[in-house]
Short mmCIF file of N, CA and C in Angstrom, two decimals:
data_model
loop_
_atom_site.label_atom_id
_atom_site.label_comp_id
_atom_site.label_asym_id
_atom_site.label_seq_id
_atom_site.Cartn_x
_atom_site.Cartn_y
_atom_site.Cartn_z
N MET A 1 -10.68 -16.85 -6.22
CA MET A 1 -9.88 -16.44 -5.48
C MET A 1 -9.64 -15.76 -4.64
N GLU A 2 -9.27 -14.95 -3.78
CA GLU A 2 -9.37 -13.99 -2.60
C GLU A 2 -7.99 -13.04 -2.95
N GLN A 3 -8.54 -12.03 -2.76
CA GLN A 3 -7.30 -10.86 -3.26
C GLN A 3 -6.54 -10.36 -2.57
N LEU A 4 -5.28 -9.61 -2.55
CA LEU A 4 -4.08 -9.89 -1.44
C LEU A 4 -4.18 -8.16 -1.13
N ILE A 5 -4.70 -8.28 -0.33
CA ILE A 5 -3.68 -6.35 0.25
C ILE A 5 -2.27 -6.64 0.51
N PRO A 6 -1.37 -6.92 -0.24
CA PRO A 6 0.18 -7.11 0.61
C PRO A 6 0.57 -5.70 1.86
N THR A 7 1.37 -6.76 1.77
CA THR A 7 2.31 -6.24 3.30
C THR A 7 3.49 -5.67 2.22
N ARG A 8 3.92 -4.76 3.20
CA ARG A 8 5.43 -4.40 2.40
C ARG A 8 6.50 -5.46 2.55
N GLU A 9 6.47 -6.31 2.91
CA GLU A 9 7.23 -7.42 3.11
C GLU A 9 6.72 -8.12 2.06
N GLN A 10 5.36 -8.69 1.57
CA GLN A 10 5.16 -9.15 0.39
C GLN A 10 5.42 -9.15 -0.92
N ALA A 11 4.97 -7.42 -0.76
CA ALA A 11 5.57 -6.20 -1.60
C ALA A 11 6.82 -6.73 -2.43
N TYR A 12 7.92 -6.62 -1.48
CA TYR A 12 8.84 -7.06 -1.55
C TYR A 12 9.14 -8.12 -1.96
N ASP A 13 8.91 -9.26 -1.43
CA ASP A 13 8.62 -10.32 -2.27
C ASP A 13 8.78 -10.59 -3.52
N ILE A 14 7.79 -9.73 -3.97
CA ILE A 14 7.31 -9.57 -5.55
C ILE A 14 7.94 -8.95 -5.86
N LEU A 15 8.69 -8.24 -5.71
CA LEU A 15 9.15 -7.30 -6.50
C LEU A 15 10.71 -7.84 -7.12
N THR A 16 11.12 -8.52 -5.81
CA THR A 16 12.55 -8.96 -5.77
C THR A 16 12.60 -10.51 -6.78
N LYS A 17 11.41 -11.30 -7.03
CA LYS A 17 11.22 -12.33 -7.66
C LYS A 17 11.12 -12.13 -9.10
N TYR A 18 10.87 -10.61 -9.82
CA TYR A 18 11.10 -10.03 -10.83
C TYR A 18 12.84 -9.61 -11.79
N ASN A 19 12.79 -8.84 -10.57
CA ASN A 19 13.87 -7.91 -10.22
C ASN A 19 15.13 -8.45 -9.80
N LYS A 20 16.47 -8.73 -10.22
CA LYS A 20 17.25 -8.78 -9.35
C LYS A 20 18.92 -7.72 -9.62
N SER A 21 18.58 -6.52 -9.98
CA SER A 21 19.34 -5.85 -10.44
C SER A 21 18.91 -5.04 -9.29
N ASP A 22 20.51 -4.96 -8.70
CA ASP A 22 20.47 -3.50 -8.01
C ASP A 22 20.12 -2.56 -7.71
N SER A 23 20.17 -1.98 -9.64
CA SER A 23 20.09 -0.86 -9.32
C SER A 23 18.12 -0.55 -9.87
N LEU A 24 17.77 -1.83 -10.10
CA LEU A 24 16.39 -0.94 -10.30
C LEU A 24 15.37 -1.46 -9.10
N ILE A 25 16.00 -2.11 -7.59
CA ILE A 25 16.05 -2.56 -6.46
C ILE A 25 15.62 -1.37 -5.93
N THR A 26 17.12 -0.34 -6.22
CA THR A 26 17.05 0.89 -5.43
C THR A 26 16.31 1.81 -6.19
N HIS A 27 16.09 1.67 -7.41
CA HIS A 27 15.03 2.33 -7.39
C HIS A 27 13.44 2.81 -7.05
N ALA A 28 13.50 1.02 -6.92
CA ALA A 28 11.99 1.15 -6.30
C ALA A 28 11.79 1.51 -4.81
N LEU A 29 13.29 1.22 -4.31
CA LEU A 29 12.79 2.19 -3.29
C LEU A 29 13.07 3.61 -3.15
N SER A 30 13.69 3.91 -3.63
CA SER A 30 13.44 5.55 -3.98
C SER A 30 12.08 5.83 -3.53
N VAL A 31 11.50 5.27 -5.08
CA VAL A 31 10.29 5.39 -5.56
C VAL A 31 9.32 5.05 -4.03
N GLU A 32 9.57 4.46 -3.39
CA GLU A 32 8.45 3.98 -2.19
C GLU A 32 8.99 5.13 -1.17
N ALA A 33 10.20 5.32 -0.97
CA ALA A 33 10.24 6.43 0.50
C ALA A 33 9.41 7.77 -0.26
N VAL A 34 9.74 8.03 -1.78
CA VAL A 34 8.69 9.23 -2.24
C VAL A 34 7.30 9.18 -2.17
N MET A 35 6.91 8.21 -2.00
CA MET A 35 5.39 7.88 -2.35
C MET A 35 5.06 8.01 -0.66
N LEU A 36 5.77 7.70 0.17
CA LEU A 36 5.32 7.58 1.44
C LEU A 36 5.46 8.61 1.89
N HIS A 37 6.73 10.03 1.54
CA HIS A 37 6.42 11.15 1.94
C HIS A 37 5.59 11.55 1.37
N PHE A 38 5.03 11.28 0.30
CA PHE A 38 3.52 12.57 -0.62
C PHE A 38 2.80 12.01 0.61
N ALA A 39 2.55 10.37 0.93
CA ALA A 39 1.38 10.72 1.14
C ALA A 39 1.19 11.39 2.41
N ASP A 40 2.42 11.67 3.11
CA ASP A 40 2.44 12.02 4.49
C ASP A 40 2.23 13.38 4.50
N ILE A 41 2.66 14.22 3.90
CA ILE A 41 2.31 15.26 3.24
C ILE A 41 0.75 15.78 2.50
N LEU A 42 0.26 14.74 2.07
CA LEU A 42 -1.13 15.12 1.81
C LEU A 42 -2.24 14.35 2.45
N GLY A 43 -1.16 13.83 3.82
CA GLY A 43 -2.34 13.38 4.67
C GLY A 43 -3.25 12.42 4.66
N GLU A 44 -3.17 11.95 3.82
CA GLU A 44 -3.31 9.90 3.20
C GLU A 44 -4.09 9.31 4.29
N PRO A 45 -5.03 8.50 4.16
CA PRO A 45 -4.61 7.94 5.36
C PRO A 45 -4.50 6.16 4.79
N GLU A 46 -4.15 5.87 3.21
CA GLU A 46 -4.24 4.74 3.24
C GLU A 46 -2.29 5.24 2.61
N LYS A 47 -0.90 4.98 4.05
CA LYS A 47 0.31 5.46 3.34
C LYS A 47 0.87 4.20 2.79
N GLU A 48 0.45 3.32 3.16
CA GLU A 48 1.04 2.10 3.65
C GLU A 48 1.13 1.49 1.78
N LYS A 49 -0.11 2.15 1.09
CA LYS A 49 -0.78 1.68 0.12
C LYS A 49 -0.01 2.17 -0.76
N TRP A 50 0.51 3.42 -0.52
CA TRP A 50 1.14 3.82 -1.39
C TRP A 50 2.31 3.90 -1.72
N GLY A 51 3.31 3.53 -0.74
CA GLY A 51 4.69 2.81 -0.32
C GLY A 51 4.86 1.57 -1.25
N ILE A 52 3.93 0.38 -1.29
CA ILE A 52 3.59 -0.74 -2.10
C ILE A 52 3.62 -0.32 -3.21
N ILE A 53 1.99 0.34 -3.79
CA ILE A 53 2.61 1.04 -5.71
C ILE A 53 3.98 1.81 -5.58
N GLY A 54 4.70 1.85 -4.74
CA GLY A 54 5.83 2.70 -5.24
C GLY A 54 6.80 1.53 -5.58
N LEU A 55 6.65 0.98 -4.66
CA LEU A 55 7.60 -0.63 -4.34
C LEU A 55 7.85 -1.39 -5.72
N LEU A 56 6.56 -1.57 -6.41
CA LEU A 56 5.84 -2.69 -7.29
C LEU A 56 6.03 -2.02 -8.56
N HIS A 57 6.38 -0.44 -8.42
CA HIS A 57 5.83 0.12 -9.80
C HIS A 57 6.81 -0.20 -11.10
N ASP A 58 7.75 -0.94 -10.95
CA ASP A 58 8.93 -2.00 -12.01
C ASP A 58 9.00 -2.92 -11.63
N VAL A 59 7.66 -3.70 -11.31
CA VAL A 59 7.74 -4.90 -11.38
C VAL A 59 8.27 -5.61 -12.02
N ASP A 60 7.24 -6.00 -13.69
CA ASP A 60 7.99 -6.07 -14.92
C ASP A 60 9.15 -5.71 -15.47
N TYR A 61 9.93 -4.22 -15.10
CA TYR A 61 10.82 -4.50 -15.90
C TYR A 61 12.24 -4.53 -16.35
N GLU A 62 12.41 -5.41 -15.03
CA GLU A 62 14.25 -6.25 -15.79
C GLU A 62 13.94 -7.46 -16.40
N MET A 63 12.57 -8.23 -16.75
CA MET A 63 12.02 -9.08 -17.21
C MET A 63 11.65 -9.45 -18.49
N TYR A 64 10.48 -8.05 -18.51
CA TYR A 64 10.24 -7.93 -19.45
C TYR A 64 9.82 -6.20 -20.36
N PRO A 65 10.79 -5.41 -20.11
CA PRO A 65 11.32 -4.53 -20.75
C PRO A 65 10.69 -3.78 -22.00
N GLU A 66 9.98 -5.01 -22.48
CA GLU A 66 9.27 -4.77 -23.97
C GLU A 66 7.88 -4.06 -23.79
N GLN A 67 7.02 -4.92 -22.73
CA GLN A 67 6.36 -5.47 -21.84
C GLN A 67 5.55 -4.03 -20.70
N HIS A 68 6.82 -3.82 -20.57
CA HIS A 68 6.54 -2.46 -19.45
C HIS A 68 5.26 -2.25 -18.69
N CYS A 69 4.90 -1.89 -17.83
CA CYS A 69 3.24 -1.77 -17.58
C CYS A 69 2.19 -2.84 -17.80
N LEU A 70 2.39 -3.38 -19.65
CA LEU A 70 1.59 -4.47 -19.46
C LEU A 70 1.82 -5.50 -18.83
N LYS A 71 2.82 -6.30 -18.99
CA LYS A 71 3.12 -7.27 -17.96
C LYS A 71 2.82 -7.35 -16.75
N ALA A 72 3.57 -6.27 -15.94
CA ALA A 72 2.76 -6.20 -14.82
C ALA A 72 1.34 -6.19 -14.06
N LYS A 73 0.03 -5.62 -15.58
CA LYS A 73 -0.85 -6.69 -15.21
C LYS A 73 -1.40 -7.60 -14.77
N GLU A 74 -0.19 -8.67 -15.67
CA GLU A 74 -0.70 -9.79 -15.46
C GLU A 74 0.27 -10.46 -14.30
N LEU A 75 1.03 -10.07 -13.71
CA LEU A 75 2.56 -10.68 -13.33
C LEU A 75 1.39 -10.20 -11.90
N LEU A 76 1.01 -9.27 -11.82
CA LEU A 76 0.26 -8.83 -9.70
C LEU A 76 -1.42 -9.66 -10.13
N THR A 77 -1.79 -9.99 -11.21
CA THR A 77 -3.08 -10.74 -10.70
C THR A 77 -2.58 -12.04 -10.80
N GLU A 78 -1.67 -12.52 -10.87
CA GLU A 78 -1.08 -13.97 -10.54
C GLU A 78 -0.81 -13.94 -9.64
N HIS A 79 -0.78 -13.24 -8.48
CA HIS A 79 -0.26 -13.00 -7.18
C HIS A 79 -1.50 -12.08 -6.52
N ASN A 80 -2.90 -12.05 -7.05
CA ASN A 80 -3.91 -11.80 -6.30
C ASN A 80 -4.26 -10.27 -6.30
N LEU A 81 -3.47 -9.40 -6.73
CA LEU A 81 -3.72 -7.73 -5.76
C LEU A 81 -4.86 -7.65 -6.54
N PRO A 82 -5.54 -6.79 -5.53
CA PRO A 82 -6.63 -5.66 -5.70
C PRO A 82 -6.19 -5.30 -7.46
N GLU A 83 -6.90 -4.94 -7.41
CA GLU A 83 -7.43 -3.90 -9.76
C GLU A 83 -7.20 -2.70 -8.72
N ASP A 84 -7.45 -2.39 -7.90
CA ASP A 84 -7.08 -0.54 -8.02
C ASP A 84 -5.38 -0.46 -7.17
N TYR A 85 -4.82 -1.41 -7.39
CA TYR A 85 -3.02 -2.07 -6.86
C TYR A 85 -2.38 -1.73 -8.29
N ILE A 86 -3.56 -2.57 -9.49
CA ILE A 86 -2.62 -2.89 -10.54
C ILE A 86 -3.07 -1.88 -11.12
N HIS A 87 -4.12 -1.27 -11.75
CA HIS A 87 -4.38 -0.03 -12.15
C HIS A 87 -3.04 0.98 -11.94
N ALA A 88 -3.14 1.65 -10.77
CA ALA A 88 -1.61 2.76 -10.17
C ALA A 88 -0.98 1.87 -10.76
N VAL A 89 -0.06 0.69 -10.16
CA VAL A 89 1.74 0.11 -11.06
C VAL A 89 0.87 0.78 -13.07
N GLN A 90 0.23 0.23 -13.27
CA GLN A 90 0.04 0.60 -14.50
C GLN A 90 0.30 1.97 -15.42
N SER A 91 -0.47 2.96 -14.82
CA SER A 91 -0.70 4.28 -14.67
C SER A 91 0.66 4.66 -14.87
N HIS A 92 1.40 4.39 -13.93
CA HIS A 92 2.73 5.82 -14.18
C HIS A 92 3.40 5.04 -15.78
N GLY A 93 3.21 4.46 -16.22
CA GLY A 93 3.49 4.80 -18.29
C GLY A 93 2.24 5.55 -18.84
N TRP A 94 1.77 5.58 -18.17
CA TRP A 94 0.83 5.94 -19.21
C TRP A 94 1.57 6.96 -20.33
N GLY A 95 1.05 7.06 -21.52
CA GLY A 95 1.36 7.90 -22.90
C GLY A 95 2.91 7.01 -23.12
N LEU A 96 3.40 6.48 -22.39
CA LEU A 96 5.07 6.09 -22.67
C LEU A 96 4.79 4.95 -23.43
N CYS A 97 4.28 3.80 -22.08
CA CYS A 97 3.93 2.21 -23.03
C CYS A 97 2.80 1.95 -22.80
N CYS A 98 1.83 2.29 -22.49
CA CYS A 98 0.60 1.53 -21.85
C CYS A 98 -0.75 3.48 -22.18
N ASP A 99 -1.78 2.58 -21.95
CA ASP A 99 -3.01 3.96 -21.95
C ASP A 99 -3.94 4.20 -20.73
N VAL A 100 -3.17 3.52 -19.72
CA VAL A 100 -4.33 3.47 -18.66
C VAL A 100 -3.40 4.95 -17.72
N GLU A 101 -4.78 5.00 -17.81
CA GLU A 101 -4.26 7.34 -17.52
C GLU A 101 -4.51 7.09 -15.39
N PRO A 102 -3.30 7.78 -15.02
CA PRO A 102 -3.38 8.44 -13.61
C PRO A 102 -4.95 8.87 -13.61
N ILE A 103 -5.68 8.22 -12.53
CA ILE A 103 -6.86 9.55 -12.09
C ILE A 103 -6.91 10.02 -10.99
N HIS A 104 -6.23 8.35 -9.83
CA HIS A 104 -6.29 9.51 -8.51
C HIS A 104 -5.02 10.31 -8.17
N THR A 105 -4.66 10.90 -7.27
CA THR A 105 -3.87 11.66 -6.60
C THR A 105 -2.43 10.58 -6.62
N MET A 106 -2.71 9.28 -6.51
CA MET A 106 -1.67 8.51 -5.85
C MET A 106 -1.01 8.13 -7.07
N GLU A 107 -1.59 8.25 -8.42
CA GLU A 107 -0.96 7.89 -9.10
C GLU A 107 -0.93 8.47 -10.18
N LYS A 108 -1.34 9.98 -10.11
CA LYS A 108 -0.30 10.73 -10.44
C LYS A 108 1.15 11.50 -10.03
N VAL A 109 0.75 11.22 -8.30
CA VAL A 109 2.11 11.50 -7.68
C VAL A 109 3.67 10.51 -8.47
N LEU A 110 2.73 8.98 -8.49
CA LEU A 110 3.88 8.41 -9.27
C LEU A 110 4.20 8.36 -10.54
N PHE A 111 3.38 8.85 -11.55
CA PHE A 111 3.18 9.50 -13.03
C PHE A 111 4.50 10.54 -12.60
N THR A 112 4.82 11.57 -11.92
CA THR A 112 5.35 12.67 -12.00
C THR A 112 6.26 12.23 -11.19
N ILE A 113 6.79 11.17 -10.27
CA ILE A 113 7.71 11.33 -9.31
C ILE A 113 8.55 10.71 -10.03
N ASP A 114 7.88 9.18 -10.06
CA ASP A 114 8.82 8.12 -10.63
C ASP A 114 10.26 8.77 -11.64
N GLU A 115 10.22 9.33 -13.21
CA GLU A 115 11.85 9.67 -13.33
C GLU A 115 12.54 10.64 -12.78
N LEU A 116 11.54 11.95 -11.93
CA LEU A 116 11.99 12.81 -11.12
C LEU A 116 13.40 11.88 -10.33
N THR A 117 13.08 10.46 -9.96
CA THR A 117 14.13 10.37 -8.58
C THR A 117 15.18 9.88 -9.64
N GLY A 118 15.04 9.37 -10.55
CA GLY A 118 16.13 9.48 -11.70
C GLY A 118 17.36 10.57 -11.15
N LEU A 119 16.48 11.60 -11.87
CA LEU A 119 17.35 12.84 -12.10
C LEU A 119 18.17 13.36 -11.00
N ILE A 120 17.42 13.13 -10.00
CA ILE A 120 17.57 13.50 -8.40
C ILE A 120 18.47 12.52 -8.38
N ALA A 121 18.66 11.63 -8.42
CA ALA A 121 19.95 10.24 -7.72
C ALA A 121 21.38 10.84 -8.33
N ALA A 122 21.11 10.84 -10.08
CA ALA A 122 22.12 10.92 -10.99
C ALA A 122 22.63 12.42 -10.46
N THR A 123 21.65 13.42 -9.84
CA THR A 123 22.65 14.43 -9.31
C THR A 123 23.22 14.81 -7.80
N ALA A 124 22.96 14.20 -7.56
CA ALA A 124 23.68 14.02 -5.79
C ALA A 124 24.78 12.96 -5.66
N LEU A 125 24.42 11.74 -7.02
CA LEU A 125 25.99 11.69 -7.00
C LEU A 125 26.90 12.35 -7.46
N LEU A 126 27.02 13.23 -8.17
CA LEU A 126 27.41 14.64 -8.73
C LEU A 126 28.63 15.52 -7.73
N ARG A 127 27.53 15.11 -6.55
CA ARG A 127 27.85 16.50 -6.04
C ARG A 127 29.46 15.99 -4.88
N PRO A 128 29.78 16.78 -4.56
CA PRO A 128 31.68 16.42 -3.42
C PRO A 128 31.28 15.26 -2.41
N SER A 129 30.00 15.08 -1.49
CA SER A 129 30.06 14.95 -0.76
C SER A 129 29.35 13.42 -1.18
N LYS A 130 28.87 13.50 -2.46
CA LYS A 130 28.18 11.83 -3.40
C LYS A 130 26.78 11.66 -2.55
N SER A 131 25.99 12.55 -2.01
CA SER A 131 25.13 12.58 -0.94
C SER A 131 23.32 13.10 -1.27
N ILE A 132 22.92 12.99 -1.18
CA ILE A 132 21.54 13.12 -1.04
C ILE A 132 20.80 14.02 0.21
N LEU A 133 21.79 13.97 0.85
CA LEU A 133 21.44 14.90 2.33
C LEU A 133 21.65 16.17 2.39
N ASP A 134 22.22 16.72 1.40
CA ASP A 134 23.26 18.20 1.62
C ASP A 134 22.40 18.56 -0.19
N LEU A 135 21.64 18.04 -0.54
CA LEU A 135 21.75 18.48 -2.48
C LEU A 135 20.04 19.73 -1.98
N GLU A 136 20.27 20.16 -2.79
CA GLU A 136 19.20 21.61 -2.71
C GLU A 136 17.95 21.24 -4.35
N VAL A 137 17.27 22.07 -4.39
CA VAL A 137 16.49 22.33 -5.14
C VAL A 137 16.72 23.00 -6.48
N LYS A 138 17.64 23.77 -5.79
CA LYS A 138 18.75 24.93 -7.08
C LYS A 138 19.11 23.57 -7.91
N SER A 139 20.30 22.82 -7.06
CA SER A 139 21.03 21.98 -7.90
C SER A 139 21.00 20.88 -8.84
N VAL A 140 19.25 20.13 -8.44
CA VAL A 140 18.63 19.80 -9.51
C VAL A 140 18.16 20.50 -10.46
N LYS A 141 17.82 21.80 -9.81
CA LYS A 141 17.15 22.39 -11.31
C LYS A 141 18.07 23.20 -12.34
N LYS A 142 19.41 23.02 -11.74
CA LYS A 142 20.63 23.41 -12.84
C LYS A 142 20.72 22.39 -14.24
N LYS A 143 20.96 21.40 -13.13
CA LYS A 143 20.85 19.63 -14.08
C LYS A 143 19.86 19.57 -14.80
N TRP A 144 18.57 20.34 -14.66
CA TRP A 144 16.83 19.92 -14.90
C TRP A 144 17.39 20.32 -16.92
N LYS A 145 18.06 21.58 -16.47
CA LYS A 145 18.23 22.40 -18.01
C LYS A 145 19.40 21.48 -18.67
N GLN A 146 19.98 21.18 -18.43
CA GLN A 146 20.78 20.25 -19.44
C GLN A 146 20.89 19.03 -19.48
N LYS A 147 19.88 19.25 -21.28
CA LYS A 147 19.12 17.53 -21.29
C LYS A 147 20.14 16.81 -21.74
N SER A 148 21.56 17.28 -21.56
CA SER A 148 22.03 15.68 -21.97
C SER A 148 22.43 15.12 -20.87
N PHE A 149 22.50 15.72 -19.26
CA PHE A 149 22.46 15.13 -18.30
C PHE A 149 21.57 14.28 -17.99
N ALA A 150 21.86 12.99 -17.50
CA ALA A 150 20.72 11.79 -17.12
C ALA A 150 19.32 12.52 -18.13
N ALA A 151 20.34 12.11 -19.72
CA ALA A 151 19.06 12.15 -21.04
C ALA A 151 18.28 11.33 -21.11
N GLY A 152 17.99 10.18 -20.31
CA GLY A 152 17.04 9.15 -20.40
C GLY A 152 15.87 9.79 -19.67
N VAL A 153 15.80 10.74 -18.84
CA VAL A 153 15.40 11.00 -17.62
C VAL A 153 14.00 11.59 -18.84
N ASN A 154 12.83 11.22 -18.66
CA ASN A 154 11.73 12.21 -19.37
C ASN A 154 10.70 13.39 -18.36
N ARG A 155 11.80 14.78 -19.19
CA ARG A 155 11.32 15.68 -18.22
C ARG A 155 9.99 16.37 -18.49
N GLU A 156 9.31 15.83 -19.10
CA GLU A 156 8.16 16.51 -20.25
C GLU A 156 7.18 15.09 -19.11
N VAL A 157 7.64 14.28 -18.69
CA VAL A 157 6.62 13.46 -17.94
C VAL A 157 6.03 14.10 -16.73
N ILE A 158 7.56 14.89 -16.23
CA ILE A 158 7.71 15.51 -14.67
C ILE A 158 6.63 16.21 -14.42
N GLU A 159 6.71 17.68 -15.93
CA GLU A 159 6.27 18.78 -15.96
C GLU A 159 4.69 18.32 -16.07
N GLN A 160 4.90 16.98 -17.28
CA GLN A 160 2.83 17.25 -16.92
C GLN A 160 2.60 17.18 -16.13
N GLY A 161 2.83 15.89 -15.00
CA GLY A 161 2.85 15.28 -13.86
C GLY A 161 3.00 16.64 -12.82
N ALA A 162 3.36 17.21 -12.87
CA ALA A 162 2.92 18.87 -11.83
C ALA A 162 2.13 19.56 -12.41
N LYS A 163 1.48 19.18 -13.74
CA LYS A 163 0.20 20.28 -13.63
C LYS A 163 -1.09 19.67 -13.62
N MET A 164 -1.04 18.13 -14.23
CA MET A 164 -2.15 17.14 -13.11
C MET A 164 -2.06 17.51 -12.16
N LEU A 165 -1.35 17.33 -11.16
CA LEU A 165 -1.06 17.78 -9.34
C LEU A 165 -1.75 18.79 -9.23
N GLY A 166 -1.26 20.21 -9.86
CA GLY A 166 -1.80 21.45 -9.57
C GLY A 166 -0.90 21.87 -8.86
N MET A 167 0.55 21.40 -9.14
CA MET A 167 1.53 22.01 -7.94
C MET A 167 2.81 22.53 -8.50
N GLU A 168 3.23 23.52 -7.92
CA GLU A 168 5.20 23.77 -8.54
C GLU A 168 5.55 22.84 -8.53
N LEU A 169 6.91 22.64 -9.85
CA LEU A 169 7.85 22.20 -9.91
C LEU A 169 8.83 22.18 -8.89
N ASP A 170 9.65 23.20 -8.56
CA ASP A 170 10.08 23.34 -7.51
C ASP A 170 9.41 22.69 -5.97
N TYR A 171 8.53 22.68 -5.86
CA TYR A 171 7.46 21.93 -4.81
C TYR A 171 7.97 20.64 -4.64
N ILE A 172 7.72 19.92 -5.91
CA ILE A 172 7.82 18.12 -6.23
C ILE A 172 9.52 18.24 -5.76
N ILE A 173 10.21 18.70 -6.61
CA ILE A 173 11.27 18.40 -6.72
C ILE A 173 11.80 18.51 -5.37
N GLY A 174 11.61 19.49 -4.04
CA GLY A 174 11.88 19.81 -2.48
C GLY A 174 11.39 18.06 -2.06
N GLU A 175 9.89 18.46 -2.48
CA GLU A 175 9.66 16.73 -1.29
C GLU A 175 9.64 15.52 -1.99
N THR A 176 10.23 15.65 -3.13
CA THR A 176 10.59 14.18 -3.77
C THR A 176 12.66 14.15 -3.39
N ILE A 177 13.18 15.44 -2.84
CA ILE A 177 14.56 14.81 -2.19
C ILE A 177 13.93 14.73 -0.77
N LYS A 178 12.86 15.04 -0.06
CA LYS A 178 13.19 15.38 1.44
C LYS A 178 12.59 13.33 0.98
N GLY A 179 12.22 12.88 0.56
CA GLY A 179 11.58 11.85 0.59
C GLY A 179 12.30 10.65 -0.14
N MET A 180 13.55 10.71 -0.38
CA MET A 180 14.10 10.12 -0.61
C MET A 180 16.02 10.09 0.31
N GLN A 181 16.03 11.68 1.16
CA GLN A 181 16.43 11.45 1.69
C GLN A 181 16.26 10.47 2.90
N SER A 182 15.13 10.36 3.74
CA SER A 182 14.81 9.78 4.28
C SER A 182 15.19 7.90 4.25
N THR A 183 15.69 8.22 3.45
CA THR A 183 15.85 6.32 3.05
C THR A 183 17.54 6.50 2.13
N ALA A 184 17.99 7.62 2.35
CA ALA A 184 19.34 7.67 2.05
C ALA A 184 19.93 6.19 1.23
N GLU A 185 20.61 5.81 3.19
CA GLU A 185 21.26 4.68 2.74
C GLU A 185 21.36 3.70 2.59
N ALA A 186 20.05 3.33 2.60
CA ALA A 186 19.43 2.12 1.68
C ALA A 186 19.28 2.25 -0.12
N ILE A 187 19.25 4.12 -0.83
CA ILE A 187 19.45 3.31 -1.93
C ILE A 187 20.98 4.28 -2.62
N GLY A 188 21.93 4.08 -1.36
CA GLY A 188 23.26 4.59 -1.64
C GLY A 188 23.67 5.97 -1.91
N LEU A 189 22.80 6.54 -0.90
CA LEU A 189 22.97 8.47 -1.63
C LEU A 189 23.22 8.93 -0.30
N LYS A 190 23.59 8.12 0.98
CA LYS A 190 24.08 8.34 1.98
C LYS A 190 25.47 9.87 2.19
N GLY A 191 26.17 8.93 1.05
CA GLY A 191 27.55 9.82 0.80
C GLY A 191 28.44 9.78 1.63
N GLN A 192 29.35 10.46 1.48
CA GLN A 192 30.15 10.70 2.82
C GLN A 192 29.45 11.83 4.17
N LEU A 193 28.23 11.94 4.61
CA LEU A 193 27.60 12.79 5.09
C LEU A 193 27.17 11.51 6.67
#
């Protein structure tokens, strides 16, 4: 059977076939926007691919949380997605729930920003404006140090990803905020601005 290079619409249909939770869909949209943003700033020619992989990265999470990143391979194979898309999706769980290592820059970005988008969203919601549009890196860094805040966010993974990318953490946080700002309304973080 022929492999499918999915359009954005096809990828969204695959995502929502397996995920009904608003919070998971919002997270997927956040990661998609940040992946598109990083593809832009890094001058990547396959920008749409970056976005689609960001959109699909948690395709198996709602229905198969105990098999996260493992079940994704099966689901995406059923939809005839190319092996490199599947590898990229799986690699964001490296060392956490699978042994597929992020090798390419795109995979390393996904590995790094996945957890970070959650911390940034939680920080934005605490602001008086409830908006990501006026969020600054220093606010995120302040919350970063409070281990009880967004305790489910694995800060070590983010740091490890930053090292793999050879990028400063503050830079990654800043660019992740910018990526999320581009889709603020869709992810419910426009707030009162």
